[in-house]
Structure formats: structure tokens, C-alpha cells
Short mmCIF file of C-alpha atoms and ligand atoms in Angstrom, two decimals:
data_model
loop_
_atom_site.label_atom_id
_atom_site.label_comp_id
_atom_site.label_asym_id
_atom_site.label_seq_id
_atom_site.Cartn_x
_atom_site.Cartn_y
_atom_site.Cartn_z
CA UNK A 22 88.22 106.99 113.51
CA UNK A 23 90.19 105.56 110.65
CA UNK A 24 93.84 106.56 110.48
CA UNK A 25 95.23 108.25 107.74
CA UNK A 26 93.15 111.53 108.06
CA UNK A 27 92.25 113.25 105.04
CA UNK A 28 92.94 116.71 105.20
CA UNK A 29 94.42 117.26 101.18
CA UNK A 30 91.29 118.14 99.90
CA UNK A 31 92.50 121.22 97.48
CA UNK A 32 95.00 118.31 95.83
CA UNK A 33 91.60 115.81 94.89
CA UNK A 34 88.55 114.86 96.98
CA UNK A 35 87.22 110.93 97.37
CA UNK A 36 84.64 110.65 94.63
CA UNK A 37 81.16 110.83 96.25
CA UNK A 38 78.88 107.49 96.30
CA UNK A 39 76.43 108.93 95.07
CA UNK A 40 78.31 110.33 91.98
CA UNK A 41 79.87 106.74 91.72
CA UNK A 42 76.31 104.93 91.30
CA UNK A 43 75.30 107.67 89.05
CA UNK A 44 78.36 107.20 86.48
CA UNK A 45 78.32 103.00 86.82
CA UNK A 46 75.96 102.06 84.16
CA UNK A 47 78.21 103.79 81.88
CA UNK A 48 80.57 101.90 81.91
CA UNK A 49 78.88 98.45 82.31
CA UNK A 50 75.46 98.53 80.06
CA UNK A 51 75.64 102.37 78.95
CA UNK A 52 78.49 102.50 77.12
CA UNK A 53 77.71 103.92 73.92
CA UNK A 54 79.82 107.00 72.16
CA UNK A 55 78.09 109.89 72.99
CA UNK A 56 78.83 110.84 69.22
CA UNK A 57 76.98 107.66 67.74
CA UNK A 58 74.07 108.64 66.17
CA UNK A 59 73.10 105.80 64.63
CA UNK A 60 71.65 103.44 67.63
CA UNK A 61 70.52 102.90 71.37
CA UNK A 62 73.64 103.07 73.10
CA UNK A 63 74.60 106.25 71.43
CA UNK A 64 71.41 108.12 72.24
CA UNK A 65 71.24 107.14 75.74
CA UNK A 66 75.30 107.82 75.93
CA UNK A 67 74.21 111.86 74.27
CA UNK A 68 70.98 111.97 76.49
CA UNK A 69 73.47 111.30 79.84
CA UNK A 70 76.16 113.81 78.43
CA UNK A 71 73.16 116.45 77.52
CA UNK A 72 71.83 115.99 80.84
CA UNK A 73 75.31 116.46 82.87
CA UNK A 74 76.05 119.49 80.22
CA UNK A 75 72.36 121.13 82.00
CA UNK A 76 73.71 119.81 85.79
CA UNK A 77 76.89 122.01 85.44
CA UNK A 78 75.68 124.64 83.52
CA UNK A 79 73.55 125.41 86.33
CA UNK A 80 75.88 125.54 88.89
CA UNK A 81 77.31 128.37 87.84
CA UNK A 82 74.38 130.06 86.14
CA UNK A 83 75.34 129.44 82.89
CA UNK A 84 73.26 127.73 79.98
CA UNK A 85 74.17 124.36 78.57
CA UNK A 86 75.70 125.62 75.51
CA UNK A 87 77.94 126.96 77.22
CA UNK A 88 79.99 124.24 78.93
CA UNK A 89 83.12 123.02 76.51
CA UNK A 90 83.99 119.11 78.48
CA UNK A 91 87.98 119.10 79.19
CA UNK A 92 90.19 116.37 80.93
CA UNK A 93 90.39 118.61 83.96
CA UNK A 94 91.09 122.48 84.92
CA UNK A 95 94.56 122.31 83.47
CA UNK A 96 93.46 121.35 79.82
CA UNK A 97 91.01 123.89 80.10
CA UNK A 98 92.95 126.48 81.04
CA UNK A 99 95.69 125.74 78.02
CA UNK A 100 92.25 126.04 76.02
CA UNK A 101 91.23 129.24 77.70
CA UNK A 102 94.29 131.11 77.35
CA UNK A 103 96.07 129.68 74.18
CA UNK A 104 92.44 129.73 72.63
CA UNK A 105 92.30 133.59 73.20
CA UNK A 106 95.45 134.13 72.64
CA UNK A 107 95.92 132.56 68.70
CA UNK A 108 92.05 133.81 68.10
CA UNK A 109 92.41 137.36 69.12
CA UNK A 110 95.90 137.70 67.68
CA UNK A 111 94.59 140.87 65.49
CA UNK A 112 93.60 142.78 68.35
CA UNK A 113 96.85 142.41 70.86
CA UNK A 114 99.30 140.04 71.90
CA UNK A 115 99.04 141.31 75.90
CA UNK A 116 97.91 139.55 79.07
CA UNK A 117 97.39 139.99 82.30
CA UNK A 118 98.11 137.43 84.92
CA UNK A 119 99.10 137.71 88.63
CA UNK A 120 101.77 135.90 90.20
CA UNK A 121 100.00 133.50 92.62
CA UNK A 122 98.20 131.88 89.46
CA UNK A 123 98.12 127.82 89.90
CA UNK A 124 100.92 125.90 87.45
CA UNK A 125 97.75 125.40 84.99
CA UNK A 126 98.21 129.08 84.15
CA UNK A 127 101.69 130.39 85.28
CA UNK A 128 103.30 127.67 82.41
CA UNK A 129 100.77 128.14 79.60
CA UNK A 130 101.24 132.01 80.00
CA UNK A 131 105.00 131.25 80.40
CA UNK A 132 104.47 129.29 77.42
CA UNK A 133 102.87 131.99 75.37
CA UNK A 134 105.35 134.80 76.31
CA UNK A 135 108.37 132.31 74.29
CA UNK A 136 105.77 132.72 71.89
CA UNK A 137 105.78 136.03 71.87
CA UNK A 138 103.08 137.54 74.10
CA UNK A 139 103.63 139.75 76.24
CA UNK A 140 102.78 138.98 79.80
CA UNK A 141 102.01 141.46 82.69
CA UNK A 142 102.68 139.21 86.28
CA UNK A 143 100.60 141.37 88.99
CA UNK A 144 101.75 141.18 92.29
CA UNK A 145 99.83 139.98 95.59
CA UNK A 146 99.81 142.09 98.62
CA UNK A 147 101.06 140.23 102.04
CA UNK A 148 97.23 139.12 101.85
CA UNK A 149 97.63 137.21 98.80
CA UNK A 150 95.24 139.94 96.86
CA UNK A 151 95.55 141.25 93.59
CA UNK A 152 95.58 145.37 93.44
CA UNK A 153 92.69 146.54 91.44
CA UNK A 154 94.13 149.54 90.52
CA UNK A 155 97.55 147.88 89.55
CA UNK A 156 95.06 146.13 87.08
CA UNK A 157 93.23 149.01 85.32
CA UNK A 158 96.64 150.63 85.25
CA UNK A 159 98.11 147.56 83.34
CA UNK A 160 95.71 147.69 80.84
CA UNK A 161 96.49 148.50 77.17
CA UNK A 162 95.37 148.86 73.48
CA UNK A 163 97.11 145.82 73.26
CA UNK A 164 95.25 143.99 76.37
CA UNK A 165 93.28 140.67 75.05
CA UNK A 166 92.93 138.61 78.03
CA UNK A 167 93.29 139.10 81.98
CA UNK A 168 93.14 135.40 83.55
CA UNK A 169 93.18 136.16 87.79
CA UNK A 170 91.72 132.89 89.72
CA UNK A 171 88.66 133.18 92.09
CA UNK A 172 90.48 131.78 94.99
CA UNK A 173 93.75 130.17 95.41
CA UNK A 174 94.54 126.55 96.24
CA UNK A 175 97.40 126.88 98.67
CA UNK A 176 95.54 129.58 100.89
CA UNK A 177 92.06 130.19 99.76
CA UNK A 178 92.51 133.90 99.32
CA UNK A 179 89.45 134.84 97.43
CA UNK A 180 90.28 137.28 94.83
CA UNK A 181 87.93 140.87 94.54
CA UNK A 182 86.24 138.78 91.36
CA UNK A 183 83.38 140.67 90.57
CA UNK A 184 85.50 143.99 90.32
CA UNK A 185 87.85 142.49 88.36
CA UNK A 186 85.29 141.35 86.11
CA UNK A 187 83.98 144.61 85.89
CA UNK A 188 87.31 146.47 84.84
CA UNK A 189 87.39 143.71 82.33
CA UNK A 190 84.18 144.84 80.76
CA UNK A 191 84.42 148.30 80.76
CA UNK A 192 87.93 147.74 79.02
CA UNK A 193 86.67 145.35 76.68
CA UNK A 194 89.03 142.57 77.63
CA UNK A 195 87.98 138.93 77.99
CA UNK A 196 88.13 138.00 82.07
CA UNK A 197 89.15 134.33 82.32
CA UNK A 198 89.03 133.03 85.72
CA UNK A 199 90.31 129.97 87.27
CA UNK A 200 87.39 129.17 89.68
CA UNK A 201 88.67 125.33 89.95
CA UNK A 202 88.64 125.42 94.02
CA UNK A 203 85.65 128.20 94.55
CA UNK A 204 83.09 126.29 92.14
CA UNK A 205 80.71 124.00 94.50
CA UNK A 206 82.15 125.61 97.55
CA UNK A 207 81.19 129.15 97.47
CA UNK A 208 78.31 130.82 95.66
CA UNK A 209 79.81 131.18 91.54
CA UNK A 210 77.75 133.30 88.72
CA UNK A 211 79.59 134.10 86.02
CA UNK A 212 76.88 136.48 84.91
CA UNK A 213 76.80 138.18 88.12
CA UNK A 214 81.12 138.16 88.29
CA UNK A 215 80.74 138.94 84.67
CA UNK A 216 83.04 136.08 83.88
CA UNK A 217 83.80 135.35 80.14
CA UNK A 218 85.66 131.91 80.23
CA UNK A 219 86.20 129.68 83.66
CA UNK A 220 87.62 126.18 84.40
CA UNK A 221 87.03 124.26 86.87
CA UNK A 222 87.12 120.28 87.82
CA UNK A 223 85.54 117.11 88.99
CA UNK A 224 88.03 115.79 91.40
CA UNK A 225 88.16 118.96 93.60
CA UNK A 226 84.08 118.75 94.28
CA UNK A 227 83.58 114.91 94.95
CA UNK A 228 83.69 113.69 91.18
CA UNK A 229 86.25 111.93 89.42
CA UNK A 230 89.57 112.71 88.07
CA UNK A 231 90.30 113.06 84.09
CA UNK A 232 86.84 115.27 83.58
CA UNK A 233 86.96 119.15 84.24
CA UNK A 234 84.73 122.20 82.08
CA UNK A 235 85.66 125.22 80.29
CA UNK A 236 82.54 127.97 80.64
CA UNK A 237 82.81 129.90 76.95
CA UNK A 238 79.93 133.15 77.27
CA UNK A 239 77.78 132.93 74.37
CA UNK A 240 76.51 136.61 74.73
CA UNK A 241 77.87 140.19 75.45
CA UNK A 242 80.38 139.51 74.48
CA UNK A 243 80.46 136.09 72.81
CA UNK A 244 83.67 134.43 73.26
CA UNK A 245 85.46 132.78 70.38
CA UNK A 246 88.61 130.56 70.63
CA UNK A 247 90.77 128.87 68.63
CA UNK A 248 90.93 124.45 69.28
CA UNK A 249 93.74 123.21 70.53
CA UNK A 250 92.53 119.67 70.02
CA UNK A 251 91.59 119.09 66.67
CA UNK A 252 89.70 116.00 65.10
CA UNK A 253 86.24 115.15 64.50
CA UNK A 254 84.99 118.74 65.70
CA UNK A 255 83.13 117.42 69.35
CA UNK A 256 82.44 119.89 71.66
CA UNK A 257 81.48 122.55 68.98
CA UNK A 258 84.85 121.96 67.11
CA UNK A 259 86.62 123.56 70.39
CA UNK A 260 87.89 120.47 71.93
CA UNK A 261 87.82 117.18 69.59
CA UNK A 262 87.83 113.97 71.24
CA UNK A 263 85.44 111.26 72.29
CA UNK A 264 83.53 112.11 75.54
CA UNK A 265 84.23 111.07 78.45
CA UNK A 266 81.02 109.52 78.89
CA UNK A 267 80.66 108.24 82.88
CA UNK A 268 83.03 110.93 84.00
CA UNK A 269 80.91 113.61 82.24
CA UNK A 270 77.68 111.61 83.80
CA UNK A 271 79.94 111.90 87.35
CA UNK A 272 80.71 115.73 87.15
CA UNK A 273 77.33 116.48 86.53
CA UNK A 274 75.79 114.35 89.55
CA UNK A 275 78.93 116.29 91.62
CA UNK A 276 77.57 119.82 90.55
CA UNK A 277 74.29 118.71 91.28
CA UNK A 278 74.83 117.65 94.95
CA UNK A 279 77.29 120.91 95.35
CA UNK A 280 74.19 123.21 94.21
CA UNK A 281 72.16 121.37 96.80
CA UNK A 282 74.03 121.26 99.20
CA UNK A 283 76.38 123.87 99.37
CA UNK A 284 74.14 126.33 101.82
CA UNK A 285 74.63 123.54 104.83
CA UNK A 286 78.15 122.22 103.80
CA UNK A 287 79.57 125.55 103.63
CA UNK A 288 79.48 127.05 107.24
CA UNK A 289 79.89 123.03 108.46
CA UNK A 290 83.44 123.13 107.07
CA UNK A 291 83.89 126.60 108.27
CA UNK A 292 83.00 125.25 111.51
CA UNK A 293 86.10 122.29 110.84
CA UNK A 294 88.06 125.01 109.33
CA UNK A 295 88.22 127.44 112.26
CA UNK A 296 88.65 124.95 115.09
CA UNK A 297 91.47 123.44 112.72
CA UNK A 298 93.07 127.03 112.48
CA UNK A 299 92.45 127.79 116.06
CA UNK A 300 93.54 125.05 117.32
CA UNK A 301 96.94 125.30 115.46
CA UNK A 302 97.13 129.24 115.93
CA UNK A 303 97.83 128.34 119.75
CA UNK A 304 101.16 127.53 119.06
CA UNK A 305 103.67 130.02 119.78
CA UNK A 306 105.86 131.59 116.68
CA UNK A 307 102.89 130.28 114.26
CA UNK A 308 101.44 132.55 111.39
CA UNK A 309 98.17 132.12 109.97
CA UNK A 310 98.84 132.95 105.87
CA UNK A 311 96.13 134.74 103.97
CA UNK A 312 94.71 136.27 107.24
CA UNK A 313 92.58 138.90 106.89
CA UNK A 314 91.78 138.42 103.74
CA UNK A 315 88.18 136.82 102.32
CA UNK A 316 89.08 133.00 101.86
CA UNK A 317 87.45 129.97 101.05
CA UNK A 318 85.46 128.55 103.96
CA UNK A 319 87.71 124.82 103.95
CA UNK A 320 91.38 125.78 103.34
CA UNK A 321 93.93 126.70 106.19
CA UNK A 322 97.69 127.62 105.21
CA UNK A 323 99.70 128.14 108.53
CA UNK A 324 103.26 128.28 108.76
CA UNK A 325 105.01 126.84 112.16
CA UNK A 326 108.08 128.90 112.73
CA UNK A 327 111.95 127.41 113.87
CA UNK A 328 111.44 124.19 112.11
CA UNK A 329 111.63 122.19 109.08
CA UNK A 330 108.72 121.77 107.57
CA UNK A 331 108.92 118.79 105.16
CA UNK A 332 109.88 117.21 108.25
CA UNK A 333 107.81 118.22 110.27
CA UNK A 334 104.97 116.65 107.49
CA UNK A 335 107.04 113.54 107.46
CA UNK A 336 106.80 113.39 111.49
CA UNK A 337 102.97 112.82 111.01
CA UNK A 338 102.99 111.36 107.12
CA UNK A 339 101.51 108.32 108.10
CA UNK A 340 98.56 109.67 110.49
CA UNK A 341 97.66 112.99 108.74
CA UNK A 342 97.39 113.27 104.67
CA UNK A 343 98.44 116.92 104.06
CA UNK A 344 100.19 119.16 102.13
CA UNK A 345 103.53 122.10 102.60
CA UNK A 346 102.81 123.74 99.38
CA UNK A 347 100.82 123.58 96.18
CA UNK A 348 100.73 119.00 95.43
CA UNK A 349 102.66 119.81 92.26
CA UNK A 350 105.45 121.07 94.07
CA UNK A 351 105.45 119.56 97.11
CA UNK A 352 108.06 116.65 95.57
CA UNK A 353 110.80 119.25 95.56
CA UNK A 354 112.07 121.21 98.59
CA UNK A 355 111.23 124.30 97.23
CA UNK A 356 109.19 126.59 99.51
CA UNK A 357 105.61 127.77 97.66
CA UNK A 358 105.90 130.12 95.27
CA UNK A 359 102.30 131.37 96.17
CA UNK A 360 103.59 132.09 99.67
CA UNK A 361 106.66 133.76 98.56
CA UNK A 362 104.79 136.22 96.39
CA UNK A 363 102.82 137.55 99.99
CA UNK A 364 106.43 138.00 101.33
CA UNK A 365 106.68 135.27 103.60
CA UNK A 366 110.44 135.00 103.98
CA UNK A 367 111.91 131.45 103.24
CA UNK A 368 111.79 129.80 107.15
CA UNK A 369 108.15 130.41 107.04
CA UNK A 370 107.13 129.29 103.63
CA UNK A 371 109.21 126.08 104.00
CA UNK A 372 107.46 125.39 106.83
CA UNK A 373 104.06 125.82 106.03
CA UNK A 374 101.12 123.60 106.31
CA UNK A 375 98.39 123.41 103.26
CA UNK A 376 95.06 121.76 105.04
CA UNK A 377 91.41 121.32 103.07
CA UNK A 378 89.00 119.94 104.88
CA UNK A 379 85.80 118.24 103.01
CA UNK A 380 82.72 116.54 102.68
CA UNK A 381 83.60 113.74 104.92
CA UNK A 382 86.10 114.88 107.50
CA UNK A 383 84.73 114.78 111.06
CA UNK A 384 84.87 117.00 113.87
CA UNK A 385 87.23 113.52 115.91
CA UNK A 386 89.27 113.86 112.90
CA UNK A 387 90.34 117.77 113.71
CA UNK A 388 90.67 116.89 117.24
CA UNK A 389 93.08 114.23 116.15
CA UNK A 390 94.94 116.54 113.76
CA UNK A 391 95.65 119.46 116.15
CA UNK A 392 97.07 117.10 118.92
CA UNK A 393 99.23 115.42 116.71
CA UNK A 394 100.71 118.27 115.27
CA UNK A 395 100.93 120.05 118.34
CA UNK A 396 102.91 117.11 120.28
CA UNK A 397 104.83 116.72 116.77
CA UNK A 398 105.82 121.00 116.70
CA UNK A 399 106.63 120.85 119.92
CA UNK A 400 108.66 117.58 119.83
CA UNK A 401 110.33 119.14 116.96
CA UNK A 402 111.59 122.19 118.15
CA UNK A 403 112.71 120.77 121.31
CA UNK A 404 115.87 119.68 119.57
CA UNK A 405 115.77 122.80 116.86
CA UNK A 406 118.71 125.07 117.00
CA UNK A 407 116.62 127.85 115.69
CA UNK A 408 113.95 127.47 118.01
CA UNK A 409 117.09 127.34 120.86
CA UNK A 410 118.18 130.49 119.55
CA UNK A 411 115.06 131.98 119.11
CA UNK A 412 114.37 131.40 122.85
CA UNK A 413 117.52 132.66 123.81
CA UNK A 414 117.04 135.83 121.98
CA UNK A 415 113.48 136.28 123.69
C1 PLP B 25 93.56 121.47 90.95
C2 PLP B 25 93.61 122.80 90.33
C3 PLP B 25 93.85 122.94 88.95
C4 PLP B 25 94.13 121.76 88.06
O1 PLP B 25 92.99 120.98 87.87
P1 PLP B 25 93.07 119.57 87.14
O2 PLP B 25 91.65 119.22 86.86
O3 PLP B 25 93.71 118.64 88.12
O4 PLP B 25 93.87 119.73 85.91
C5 PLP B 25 93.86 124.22 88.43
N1 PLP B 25 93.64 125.29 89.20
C6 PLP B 25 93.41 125.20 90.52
C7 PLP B 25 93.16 126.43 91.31
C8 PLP B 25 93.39 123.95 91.13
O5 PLP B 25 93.17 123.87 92.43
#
């Protein structure tokens, strides 16, 4: 067993080898722009691109045409929303978001409301779930867009999806959905969740970073939005740019392997997950966050009461690659905003533990991790004067 352990898996995953040879030849002999149409290297640089555009497509039961190429989840997501947003701006100027949202769309929908929009938040219940009725009840003449993840990165709480998508339909509002850690872990249809526009990303399923999608429906309804990228018209004029050619080639090959593998992998990391969690859960005074609720089968939040949890990370930092919060917020001491929103009071949420486990971590590796943290917890808390009085008050 090699030492660190991997367990931040919802922050970026190692790129698969098998997605690495596939994207290699384009940057050694392969490196045409996918937009020169004039020779060889173009061609075979379009033909890899077309074939990677069919690879993702079907991963999520969509067709080819629909699948806009982005930098990541974040860039689509500023397309998604801001693209709905300026295009639709004779219908309404309303949206509905829920509080739990990852930065990608909590700051462009900040973003949009300085702009002028206005922005319902929807709460989470202690589960981390949206309220479906809270969300037909939001809805108004002026409602253009709801955008309410699949499942959330900090506890895998799986949103009710395929209802919301439904309210969205029979309102006539476009459902955007931020599926960037359920795609190539969990069955995703966005005809069946009657989806309208998605994101997702490479780096979270075993591709590489810099490469993501935006999924724009074509029919009933088809989904128009304004570029926020403009120059030279790529990607059917909604995002301008040259392609990304062996990271497109990469994302494809990583949808691919997902699709095929996704019926075994699934319950294996289940299997990871719930030793992981029940291992952990033994400790006294620990919460696991998101219980109860349908999750993701490879994420575990669990908050370790009477300590200090960036500490408590930095006790193992060296051993055990995890996260306290959400990675983009985990350089500041402030406890997750995601957790906060279920009504975990402060102690808790500062001193929770984020864990993904993925396509390589072994079952050594989970042994490994629940000792250590256990000897670290209880180490910990032997010279905590909250856990002292905690005792004392037992
Ligand atoms: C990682 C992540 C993003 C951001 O994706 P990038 O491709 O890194 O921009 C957005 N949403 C969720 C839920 C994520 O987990």
C-alpha cells in the first residue's frame, strides 16, 4: 500500500490509463485543429472530436448534437445559466436555485441577481433535499430557469431529479441540472429526468482536467442560449474557441469506460463506501451527514464531534488525502456552507470529513483510513476541553 491514500475523489480523480493512451497521439502526431478543413491533420483532429462528441452523448442518452465542449462544469454552468438568462430575457428575469448549489452556480446566479434577476434560494431539509412543493410554489409568470444539481459534492445527497424535472415541464421552465458528480457514477438520462441543459466534467470520472460538456436539448423544448464566448462561432456559435482536441478525445474514452463499467464499479465503491462510513460511525459523538437520504454510492460526509476539524485533517495530512468541506473552500476556516444549510450547527460542520472513494482505492486502503483516523479522533480529544466537558456533562 502506497502512502498518501486517495480518498478526494469529488475534488478530481487520477486520469485513467486507458483514457491517457487514448488522448496521446493528439498531442504528438494528431495534432491538427479540429476546425481545419483544409488537410489530414484537421480531418483526423474533427473525426476524434466527432467521435468523443457520440462517446458522451451516449452516456447520458443524449444525441451528438447535443453536447456544447466547455473547459469544465464551471464554464458550463456560467453558459447554462447566463445563456438562459440574456436569451430568455423577454419572457422573465426569475430563477430558481437552492442553497446547497456548488460555487459554479451559487456565484453566477449571485452574479446575475447584481444584474438584476431575481433569484429564489430554496432551502434543504436537515437531509440536504430540496422541497418539491417549496418549488412548484416558487414558480412564477416570471420563472425562466430552475438550476437544482443531481447530487451534491460535499455529501452526495441525490436530489428528487426526475420530479423536479417534471414540475419544470409542466410549468414550462427550462430545468438545468448540475449532474457534474452523478454523471458516470449513477445511471443519468436526461430524457428520462427530462433534463433541458446539464454540465458535467472530465476530471471527476477519470479524464482530464480543463475539458467538461454542456447537454443543450434539441427537442421539446429546444433550448436556445445566448454565447458567452464569442469568436469564430465553434461549437454551433455557443462557445467559440479552438477545441480542446486530446482532452475532448480523453472525456470521451472516460464516458465510454463509465457506461461500461458503471453496473460493477457502482456497488464495488458502495461496498468501500459503507465499510468507510461504518467504520468511522463507531466513534462515539460522530454524525453521519446526509443520512437517510438517497446519495451517491462513493461519497461519505461525517462530522467528528468535540474537536477541531482542520486539525484533526492536518493530524493525518500526510497519510490520508481528504477533504473538511467543498476543495474551494477548504483554504479558509470557514465551516461548509452546504452543511450549514442542513442545520448542522458550527462544531459539527467545522469538523466534518468530505471522503470519495474511486476507481482505484482498495479495500487495505479503507482499513488504513479508519484506523488512522480513529487513533487520530481519539488522540485528539484526549486533550480537548470540549470533549472533557462533554464527558463530564454525560
Ligand atoms: C467539480 C464540480 C464542479 C466544477 O467542475 P469543473 O470542471 O472543475 O469546473 C461543478 N459542480 C460540481 C457538483 C462539482 O463537483
Amino acid at each position: 500500500m502506497k502512502l498518501p491514500i486517495y480518498l478526494d475523489n469529488n475534488a478530481t480523480t487520477a486520469v485513467d490509463p486507458r483514457v491517457l493512451e487514448t488522448m496521446l497521439p493528439y498531442f504528438t502526431t494528431q495534432y491538427g485543429n479540429a476546425a481545419s478543413r483544409s488537410h489530414p491533420f484537421g480531418w483526423v483532429a474533427e473525426e476524434a472530436v466527432d467521435y468523443a462528441r457520440e462517446q458522451v452523448a451516449q452516456l447520458i442518452g443524449a444525441v451528438k448534437q447535443e453536447i456544447v465542449f466547455t473547459s469544465g462544469a464551471t464554464e458550463a454552468a456560467n453558459l447554462a445559466i447566463k445563456g438562459v438568462y440574456e436569451m430568455y430575457a423577454g419572457s422573465g428575469n426569475h430563477i430558481i436555485t437552492c442553497v446547497t448549489e456548488h460555487k459554479a452556480v451559487v456565484d453566477t446566479c449571485r452574479h446575475l441577481e447584481k444584474k438584476g434577476a431575481q433569484v429564489t434560494w430554496l432551502p434543504v431539509n436537515e437531509q440536504g433535499l430540496i422541497s418539491i412543493e417549496a418549488l412548484e410554489a416558487a414558480i412564477t409568470p416570471q420563472t425562466i430557469l430552475i438550476a437544482i444539481m443531481y447530487a451534491n459534492n460535499e455529501t452526495g445527497v441525490i436530489q428528487p431529479v426526475k420530479e423536479i424535472g417534471r414540475i419544470a415541464k409542466k410549468h414550462n421552465v427550462i430545468y438545468c441540472c448540475d449532474a457534474t458528480q452523478a454523471v458516470g457514477k449513477i445511471p443519468v438520462n436526461v430524457l428520462e429526468d427530462d433534463i433541458d441543459l446539464m454540465m458535467f466534467s472530465a476530471h471527476k470520472i477519470y479524464g482530464p482536467k480543463g475539458v467538461g460538456a454542456l447537454y443543450v436539448r434539441r427537442k421539446s423544448p429546444r433550448v436556445r442560449l445566448a454565447a458567452q464566448i464569442d469568436g469564430g462561432g465553434h461549437e454551433r456559435g455557443m462557445r467559440s474557441g479552438t477545441l480542446n482536441v486530446p482532452g475532448i478525445a480523453g472525456f470521451g474514452k472516460a464516458c465510454e469506460l463509465c457506461g461500461e463499467e458503471m453496473r460493477t464499479e457502482g456497488p464495488r465503491l458502495a461496498v468501500l463506501r459503507d465499510k468507510l462510513e461504518l467504520g468511522l460511525l463507531q466513534l462515539e459523538a460522530s454524525r453521519l451527514n446526509g443520512g437517510g437520504a438517497p446519495r451517491l454510492p462513493h461519497t461519505v460526509n461525517i462530522s467528528l464531534n468535540y474537536l477541531e476539524g482542520q486539525t484533526l485533517i492536518m493530524g493525518f495530512a500526510k497519510k490520508i488525502a481528504l477533504s473538511s468541506g467543498s476543495a474551494c473552500t477548504s483554504a479558509s476556516m470557514e465551516p461548509s456552507y452546504v452543511l450549514k444549510a442542513m442545520g448542522i450547527d458550527d462544531m459539527l460542520a467545522r469538523n466534518a470529513l468530505r471522503m470519495g472513494v474511486g476507481r482505484f482505492t482498495t479495500p487495505e486502503e479503507i482499513d488504513f483510513t479508519i484506523d488512522t483516523i480513529t487513533r487520530a479522533v481519539i488522540a485528539m480529544r484526549e486533550i480537548s476541553p470540549a470533549w472533557e466537558a462533554y464527558k463530564q456533562g454525560q
